[in-house]
PDB file of C-alpha atoms and ligand atoms in Angstrom:
ATOM      1  CA  MET A   1     -12.501 -29.231-152.138  1.00 85.00           C
ATOM      2  CA  ALA A   2     -12.926 -32.425-150.717  1.00 97.00           C
ATOM      3  CA  ILE A   3     -10.977 -35.472-149.006  1.00 98.00           C
ATOM      4  CA  LEU A   4     -12.161 -38.524-151.079  1.00 98.00           C
ATOM      5  CA  HIS A   5     -12.547 -41.959-149.707  1.00 98.00           C
ATOM      6  CA  ILE A   6      -9.460 -44.341-151.021  1.00 98.00           C
ATOM      7  CA  LEU A   7     -10.389 -47.867-151.760  1.00 98.00           C
ATOM      8  CA  GLN A   8      -8.535 -50.215-149.872  1.00 96.00           C
ATOM      9  CA  TYR A   9      -7.015 -53.589-151.543  1.00 96.00           C
ATOM     10  CA  PRO A  10      -8.585 -56.035-152.296  1.00 94.00           C
ATOM     11  CA  ASP A  11     -11.430 -54.320-152.532  1.00 96.00           C
ATOM     12  CA  GLU A  12     -12.500 -55.635-156.440  1.00 97.00           C
ATOM     13  CA  ARG A  13     -13.542 -51.847-157.603  1.00 98.00           C
ATOM     14  CA  LEU A  14      -9.756 -51.485-158.034  1.00 98.00           C
ATOM     15  CA  HIS A  15     -10.106 -54.136-160.650  1.00 98.00           C
ATOM     16  CA  LYS A  16     -11.977 -51.989-163.014  1.00 98.00           C
ATOM     17  CA  VAL A  17     -10.642 -50.353-166.270  1.00 99.00           C
ATOM     18  CA  ALA A  18     -10.994 -46.786-166.361  1.00 99.00           C
ATOM     19  CA  LYS A  19     -12.650 -45.118-169.438  1.00 98.00           C
ATOM     20  CA  LYS A  20     -11.357 -42.262-171.742  1.00 98.00           C
ATOM     21  CA  ILE A  21     -12.353 -38.798-170.550  1.00 98.00           C
ATOM     22  CA  GLU A  22     -14.107 -37.251-173.754  1.00 98.00           C
ATOM     23  CA  SER A  23     -14.767 -33.921-172.557  1.00 98.00           C
ATOM     24  CA  ILE A  24     -13.325 -31.894-169.271  1.00 98.00           C
ATOM     25  CA  THR A  25     -16.190 -30.621-167.649  1.00 98.00           C
ATOM     26  CA  GLY A  26     -16.876 -28.589-164.435  1.00 98.00           C
ATOM     27  CA  ALA A  27     -16.990 -31.891-162.640  1.00 98.00           C
ATOM     28  CA  THR A  28     -13.626 -33.226-164.191  1.00 98.00           C
ATOM     29  CA  ARG A  29     -11.873 -29.861-162.631  1.00 98.00           C
ATOM     30  CA  LYS A  30     -13.551 -30.664-159.150  1.00 98.00           C
ATOM     31  CA  LEU A  31     -12.683 -34.462-159.372  1.00 98.00           C
ATOM     32  CA  ILE A  32      -8.898 -33.015-160.170  1.00 98.00           C
ATOM     33  CA  SER A  33      -8.976 -30.374-157.073  1.00 98.00           C
ATOM     34  CA  ASP A  34     -10.646 -32.903-154.909  1.00 98.00           C
ATOM     35  CA  MET A  35      -7.954 -35.688-155.653  1.00 98.00           C
ATOM     36  CA  ALA A  36      -4.916 -33.114-155.374  1.00 98.00           C
ATOM     37  CA  GLU A  37      -6.258 -32.343-151.978  1.00 98.00           C
ATOM     38  CA  THR A  38      -6.915 -36.198-151.005  1.00 98.00           C
ATOM     39  CA  MET A  39      -3.223 -36.958-152.404  1.00 98.00           C
ATOM     40  CA  TYR A  40      -1.557 -34.358-150.190  1.00 98.00           C
ATOM     41  CA  ALA A  41      -3.722 -34.835-147.370  1.00 98.00           C
ATOM     42  CA  ALA A  42      -2.921 -38.767-147.209  1.00 98.00           C
ATOM     43  CA  PRO A  43      -0.117 -37.806-147.924  1.00 98.00           C
ATOM     44  CA  GLY A  44       1.003 -39.543-151.371  1.00 98.00           C
ATOM     45  CA  VAL A  45       3.025 -38.752-154.522  1.00 98.00           C
ATOM     46  CA  GLY A  46       0.087 -39.788-156.891  1.00 98.00           C
ATOM     47  CA  LEU A  47      -3.607 -40.661-156.976  1.00 99.00           C
ATOM     48  CA  ALA A  48      -5.082 -42.210-159.921  1.00 99.00           C
ATOM     49  CA  ALA A  49      -9.023 -41.688-160.223  1.00 99.00           C
ATOM     50  CA  THR A  50      -9.709 -45.409-159.601  1.00 99.00           C
ATOM     51  CA  GLN A  51      -8.700 -45.404-156.262  1.00 99.00           C
ATOM     52  CA  VAL A  52     -11.516 -42.664-155.283  1.00 98.00           C
ATOM     53  CA  ASP A  53     -13.648 -44.913-157.173  1.00 98.00           C
ATOM     54  CA  MET A  54     -14.014 -42.758-160.403  1.00 98.00           C
ATOM     55  CA  HIS A  55     -13.173 -45.029-163.406  1.00 98.00           C
ATOM     56  CA  GLN A  56     -12.034 -42.355-165.695  1.00 98.00           C
ATOM     57  CA  GLN A  57      -8.410 -41.831-167.091  1.00 99.00           C
ATOM     58  CA  LEU A  58      -7.270 -39.186-164.917  1.00 99.00           C
ATOM     59  CA  ILE A  59      -4.341 -39.176-162.544  1.00 98.00           C
ATOM     60  CA  VAL A  60      -2.826 -36.644-160.375  1.00 99.00           C
ATOM     61  CA  ILE A  61       1.062 -36.705-159.469  1.00 99.00           C
ATOM     62  CA  ASP A  62       3.408 -34.267-157.230  1.00 98.00           C
ATOM     63  CA  VAL A  63       6.944 -35.737-156.633  1.00 98.00           C
ATOM     64  CA  SER A  64       8.353 -32.420-155.825  1.00 98.00           C
ATOM     65  CA  GLU A  65       9.948 -31.820-152.106  1.00 97.00           C
ATOM     66  CA  THR A  66       7.616 -28.498-152.133  1.00 98.00           C
ATOM     67  CA  HIS A  67       4.618 -29.957-152.533  1.00 97.00           C
ATOM     68  CA  ASP A  68       3.541 -27.295-154.922  1.00 97.00           C
ATOM     69  CA  GLU A  69       4.294 -28.924-158.730  1.00 98.00           C
ATOM     70  CA  LEU A  70       0.997 -30.942-159.763  1.00 98.00           C
ATOM     71  CA  LEU A  71       0.723 -32.719-162.501  1.00 98.00           C
ATOM     72  CA  VAL A  72      -2.547 -33.852-163.857  1.00 99.00           C
ATOM     73  CA  LEU A  73      -2.542 -36.401-166.617  1.00 99.00           C
ATOM     74  CA  ILE A  74      -5.713 -36.720-168.459  1.00 99.00           C
ATOM     75  CA  ASN A  75      -6.105 -39.917-170.959  1.00 99.00           C
ATOM     76  CA  PRO A  76      -2.277 -40.856-170.492  1.00 99.00           C
ATOM     77  CA  GLU A  77      -0.404 -43.042-173.134  1.00 98.00           C
ATOM     78  CA  LEU A  78       2.843 -44.512-173.002  1.00 98.00           C
ATOM     79  CA  ILE A  79       4.770 -43.570-176.250  1.00 98.00           C
ATOM     80  CA  PHE A  80       8.107 -44.881-175.262  1.00 98.00           C
ATOM     81  CA  SER A  81       9.740 -47.028-172.702  1.00 98.00           C
ATOM     82  CA  SER A  82      13.387 -47.840-172.030  1.00 98.00           C
ATOM     83  CA  GLY A  83      15.882 -49.771-169.533  1.00 98.00           C
ATOM     84  CA  GLU A  84      14.496 -51.585-166.581  1.00 98.00           C
ATOM     85  CA  SER A  85      14.759 -50.557-162.883  1.00 97.00           C
ATOM     86  CA  LYS A  86      13.704 -51.939-159.680  1.00 97.00           C
ATOM     87  CA  CYS A  87      12.331 -49.636-156.931  1.00 97.00           C
ATOM     88  CA  GLU A  88      10.669 -49.761-153.859  1.00 98.00           C
ATOM     89  CA  GLU A  89       6.525 -48.790-154.085  1.00 98.00           C
ATOM     90  CA  GLY A  90       4.031 -48.092-151.903  1.00 98.00           C
ATOM     91  CA  CYS A  91       0.241 -47.434-152.423  1.00 98.00           C
ATOM     92  CA  LEU A  92      -2.416 -45.526-150.723  1.00 98.00           C
ATOM     93  CA  SER A  93      -4.844 -48.156-151.164  1.00 98.00           C
ATOM     94  CA  VAL A  94      -2.555 -51.065-149.633  1.00 97.00           C
ATOM     95  CA  PRO A  95      -1.439 -48.869-146.649  1.00 95.00           C
ATOM     96  CA  GLY A  96       1.899 -50.074-144.802  1.00 95.00           C
ATOM     97  CA  ILE A  97       3.096 -52.502-147.375  1.00 97.00           C
ATOM     98  CA  TYR A  98       5.925 -51.741-149.651  1.00 98.00           C
ATOM     99  CA  ASP A  99       8.030 -53.553-152.215  1.00 98.00           C
ATOM    100  CA  LYS A 100      10.444 -53.644-155.055  1.00 98.00           C
ATOM    101  CA  VAL A 101       8.512 -53.723-158.438  1.00 98.00           C
ATOM    102  CA  GLU A 102      10.345 -54.037-161.746  1.00 97.00           C
ATOM    103  CA  ARG A 103       9.565 -51.251-164.506  1.00 98.00           C
ATOM    104  CA  ALA A 104      10.770 -49.162-167.012  1.00 98.00           C
ATOM    105  CA  GLU A 105      13.750 -46.747-166.474  1.00 98.00           C
ATOM    106  CA  LYS A 106      12.865 -44.100-168.474  1.00 98.00           C
ATOM    107  CA  ILE A 107       9.322 -43.406-170.134  1.00 98.00           C
ATOM    108  CA  THR A 108       7.712 -40.693-172.466  1.00 98.00           C
ATOM    109  CA  VAL A 109       4.066 -40.269-171.941  1.00 99.00           C
ATOM    110  CA  ARG A 110       1.182 -38.281-174.199  1.00 98.00           C
ATOM    111  CA  ALA A 111      -1.416 -36.975-171.955  1.00 99.00           C
ATOM    112  CA  LEU A 112      -3.917 -33.912-171.692  1.00 98.00           C
ATOM    113  CA  ASN A 113      -3.494 -31.420-169.059  1.00 98.00           C
ATOM    114  CA  ALA A 114      -6.522 -30.101-166.950  1.00 98.00           C
ATOM    115  CA  LYS A 115      -7.211 -27.493-169.544  1.00 98.00           C
ATOM    116  CA  GLY A 116      -7.216 -30.338-172.040  1.00 98.00           C
ATOM    117  CA  GLU A 117      -4.274 -29.234-173.933  1.00 98.00           C
ATOM    118  CA  GLU A 118      -1.861 -32.447-175.002  1.00 98.00           C
ATOM    119  CA  PHE A 119       1.598 -32.605-173.804  1.00 98.00           C
ATOM    120  CA  THR A 120       4.371 -35.179-173.807  1.00 98.00           C
ATOM    121  CA  LEU A 121       6.627 -35.730-170.839  1.00 98.00           C
ATOM    122  CA  ASP A 122       9.745 -37.391-170.412  1.00 98.00           C
ATOM    123  CA  ALA A 123      10.636 -39.188-167.192  1.00 98.00           C
ATOM    124  CA  GLU A 124      12.911 -41.070-165.047  1.00 98.00           C
ATOM    125  CA  GLY A 125      13.469 -42.010-161.134  1.00 98.00           C
ATOM    126  CA  LEU A 126      10.526 -41.668-158.725  1.00 98.00           C
ATOM    127  CA  LEU A 127       8.239 -39.663-161.551  1.00 98.00           C
ATOM    128  CA  SER A 128       8.525 -42.379-164.062  1.00 98.00           C
ATOM    129  CA  VAL A 129       7.904 -45.116-161.116  1.00 98.00           C
ATOM    130  CA  CYS A 130       5.059 -43.171-159.921  1.00 98.00           C
ATOM    131  CA  ILE A 131       3.331 -42.401-163.493  1.00 99.00           C
ATOM    132  CA  GLN A 132       3.844 -46.248-164.089  1.00 98.00           C
ATOM    133  CA  HIS A 133       1.944 -47.113-161.147  1.00 98.00           C
ATOM    134  CA  GLU A 134      -0.638 -44.667-161.575  1.00 99.00           C
ATOM    135  CA  MET A 135      -1.266 -46.072-165.252  1.00 99.00           C
ATOM    136  CA  ASP A 136      -1.387 -49.507-163.814  1.00 98.00           C
ATOM    137  CA  HIS A 137      -4.190 -48.516-161.406  1.00 99.00           C
ATOM    138  CA  LEU A 138      -6.388 -47.185-164.424  1.00 99.00           C
ATOM    139  CA  GLN A 139      -5.850 -50.515-166.015  1.00 98.00           C
ATOM    140  CA  GLY A 140      -7.297 -52.074-162.955  1.00 98.00           C
ATOM    141  CA  LYS A 141      -4.243 -53.394-161.511  1.00 98.00           C
ATOM    142  CA  VAL A 142      -2.796 -52.853-158.252  1.00 98.00           C
ATOM    143  CA  PHE A 143       1.152 -52.997-157.602  1.00 98.00           C
ATOM    144  CA  VAL A 144       1.197 -56.332-155.453  1.00 98.00           C
ATOM    145  CA  GLU A 145       0.103 -57.924-158.101  1.00 97.00           C
ATOM    146  CA  ARG A 146       3.235 -57.448-159.949  1.00 98.00           C
ATOM    147  CA  LEU A 147       4.914 -59.393-157.170  1.00 97.00           C
ATOM    148  CA  SER A 148       5.247 -63.179-156.932  1.00 97.00           C
ATOM    149  CA  HIS A 149       2.378 -65.274-156.213  1.00 96.00           C
ATOM    150  CA  LEU A 150       4.042 -66.018-152.657  1.00 97.00           C
ATOM    151  CA  LYS A 151       3.954 -62.482-151.707  1.00 97.00           C
ATOM    152  CA  GLN A 152       0.667 -61.535-152.839  1.00 96.00           C
ATOM    153  CA  VAL A 153      -0.397 -64.492-150.425  1.00 95.00           C
ATOM    154  CA  ARG A 154       1.662 -63.111-147.514  1.00 95.00           C
ATOM    155  CA  ILE A 155       0.267 -59.517-148.157  1.00 96.00           C
ATOM    156  CA  ARG A 156      -3.482 -60.986-148.182  1.00 92.00           C
ATOM    157  CA  ASN A 157      -2.679 -62.787-144.830  1.00 93.00           C
ATOM    158  CA  LYS A 158      -1.357 -59.548-143.215  1.00 92.00           C
ATOM    159  CA  LEU A 159      -4.126 -57.292-144.479  1.00 90.00           C
ATOM    160  CA  LYS A 160      -6.514 -59.817-143.189  1.00 87.00           C
ATOM    161  CA  LYS A 161      -4.818 -60.234-139.876  1.00 89.00           C
ATOM    162  CA  ARG A 162      -4.733 -56.578-139.601  1.00 88.00           C
ATOM    163  CA  LEU A 163      -8.540 -56.341-140.410  1.00 84.00           C
ATOM    164  CA  ARG A 164      -9.323 -58.765-137.619  1.00 88.00           C
ATOM    165  CA  GLU A 165      -7.375 -56.838-134.783  1.00 89.00           C
ATOM    166  CA  THR A 166      -8.982 -53.642-136.052  1.00 82.00           C
ATOM    167  CA  PHE A 167     -12.570 -54.918-134.791  1.00 75.00           C
TER     168      PHE A 167
HETATM  169  O1  K1U B   1      -1.150 -44.765-156.054  1.00 65.76           O
HETATM  170  C1  K1U B   1      -0.536 -44.198-154.994  1.00 65.76           C
HETATM  171  O2  K1U B   1      -1.391 -44.964-154.112  1.00 65.76           O
HETATM  172  C2  K1U B   1       0.158 -43.458-154.611  1.00 65.76           C
HETATM  173  C3  K1U B   1       1.572 -43.752-154.414  1.00 65.76           C
HETATM  174  C4  K1U B   1       2.255 -43.583-155.527  1.00 65.76           C
HETATM  175  C5  K1U B   1       3.816 -44.417-155.442  1.00 65.76           C
HETATM  176  C6  K1U B   1       4.868 -43.996-154.467  1.00 65.76           C
HETATM  177  C7  K1U B   1       6.100 -44.517-154.410  1.00 65.76           C
HETATM  178  C8  K1U B   1       6.011 -45.543-155.585  1.00 65.76           C
HETATM  179  C9  K1U B   1       5.108 -45.622-156.573  1.00 65.76           C
HETATM  180  C10 K1U B   1       3.908 -44.978-156.352  1.00 65.76           C
HETATM  181  C11 K1U B   1       1.923 -43.515-152.977  1.00 65.76           C
HETATM  182  O3  K1U B   1       2.307 -41.796-152.973  1.00 65.76           O
HETATM  183  S1  K1U B   1       2.506 -44.293-151.802  1.00 65.76           S
HETATM  184  C12 K1U B   1       2.817 -42.979-150.435  1.00 65.76           C
HETATM  185  C13 K1U B   1       4.382 -42.396-150.678  1.00 65.76           C
HETATM  186  O4  K1U B   1       5.214 -43.300-151.237  1.00 65.76           O
HETATM  187  C14 K1U B   1       5.099 -41.632-150.097  1.00 65.76           C
HETATM  188  C15 K1U B   1       4.140 -40.614-149.202  1.00 65.76           C
HETATM  189  C16 K1U B   1       4.778 -39.599-148.705  1.00 65.76           C
HETATM  190  C17 K1U B   1       5.876 -38.810-149.058  1.00 65.76           C
HETATM  191  C18 K1U B   1       6.588 -39.495-149.906  1.00 65.76           C
HETATM  192  C19 K1U B   1       6.136 -40.745-150.620  1.00 65.76           C
HETATM  193 ZN1   ZN B   2      -1.303 -46.989-155.886  1.00 65.76          ZN
END
């Protein structure tokens, strides 16, 4: 297993749209275990392949308190959503920035697991927010791009200032 480099916003590669996975190979299984290790080490509760510069429709998530309920979603599709909720989000590609984003409250997704078996999952709470956040990554969208223009300008300025202070 390996810890992968996580792209940092505003890296343009975070805007690439991920391609469907046509067959699950040894390379896919290696990417899944490397992404899981990277997510647990960060630490985070989710990671999309886009964030590690792999533009394939693959997500890993673990919102359990015990960090032992890894969920793998390959080629996820949103098949149902209802309600609205505004929850605070963070992102491993935008460290130190947290803000509330409006999302669907409850969702149903259909995806393949690591064995290539199709499943459907009903989600609410943090799991629902996390799946929607990660599916946005696969479409090349970072959560800050769901905030107001003013907030986006402030975040970019904050990140630029941080970069100047680092070097
Ligand atoms: O996509 C990512 O960058 C992962 C992101 C997922 C996420 C978290 C919260 C709301 C929406 C999406 C993170 O994991 S950020 C880190 C984080 O929230 C966290 C870290 C450790 C323990 C619990 C949460
Ligand atoms: Zn993110």
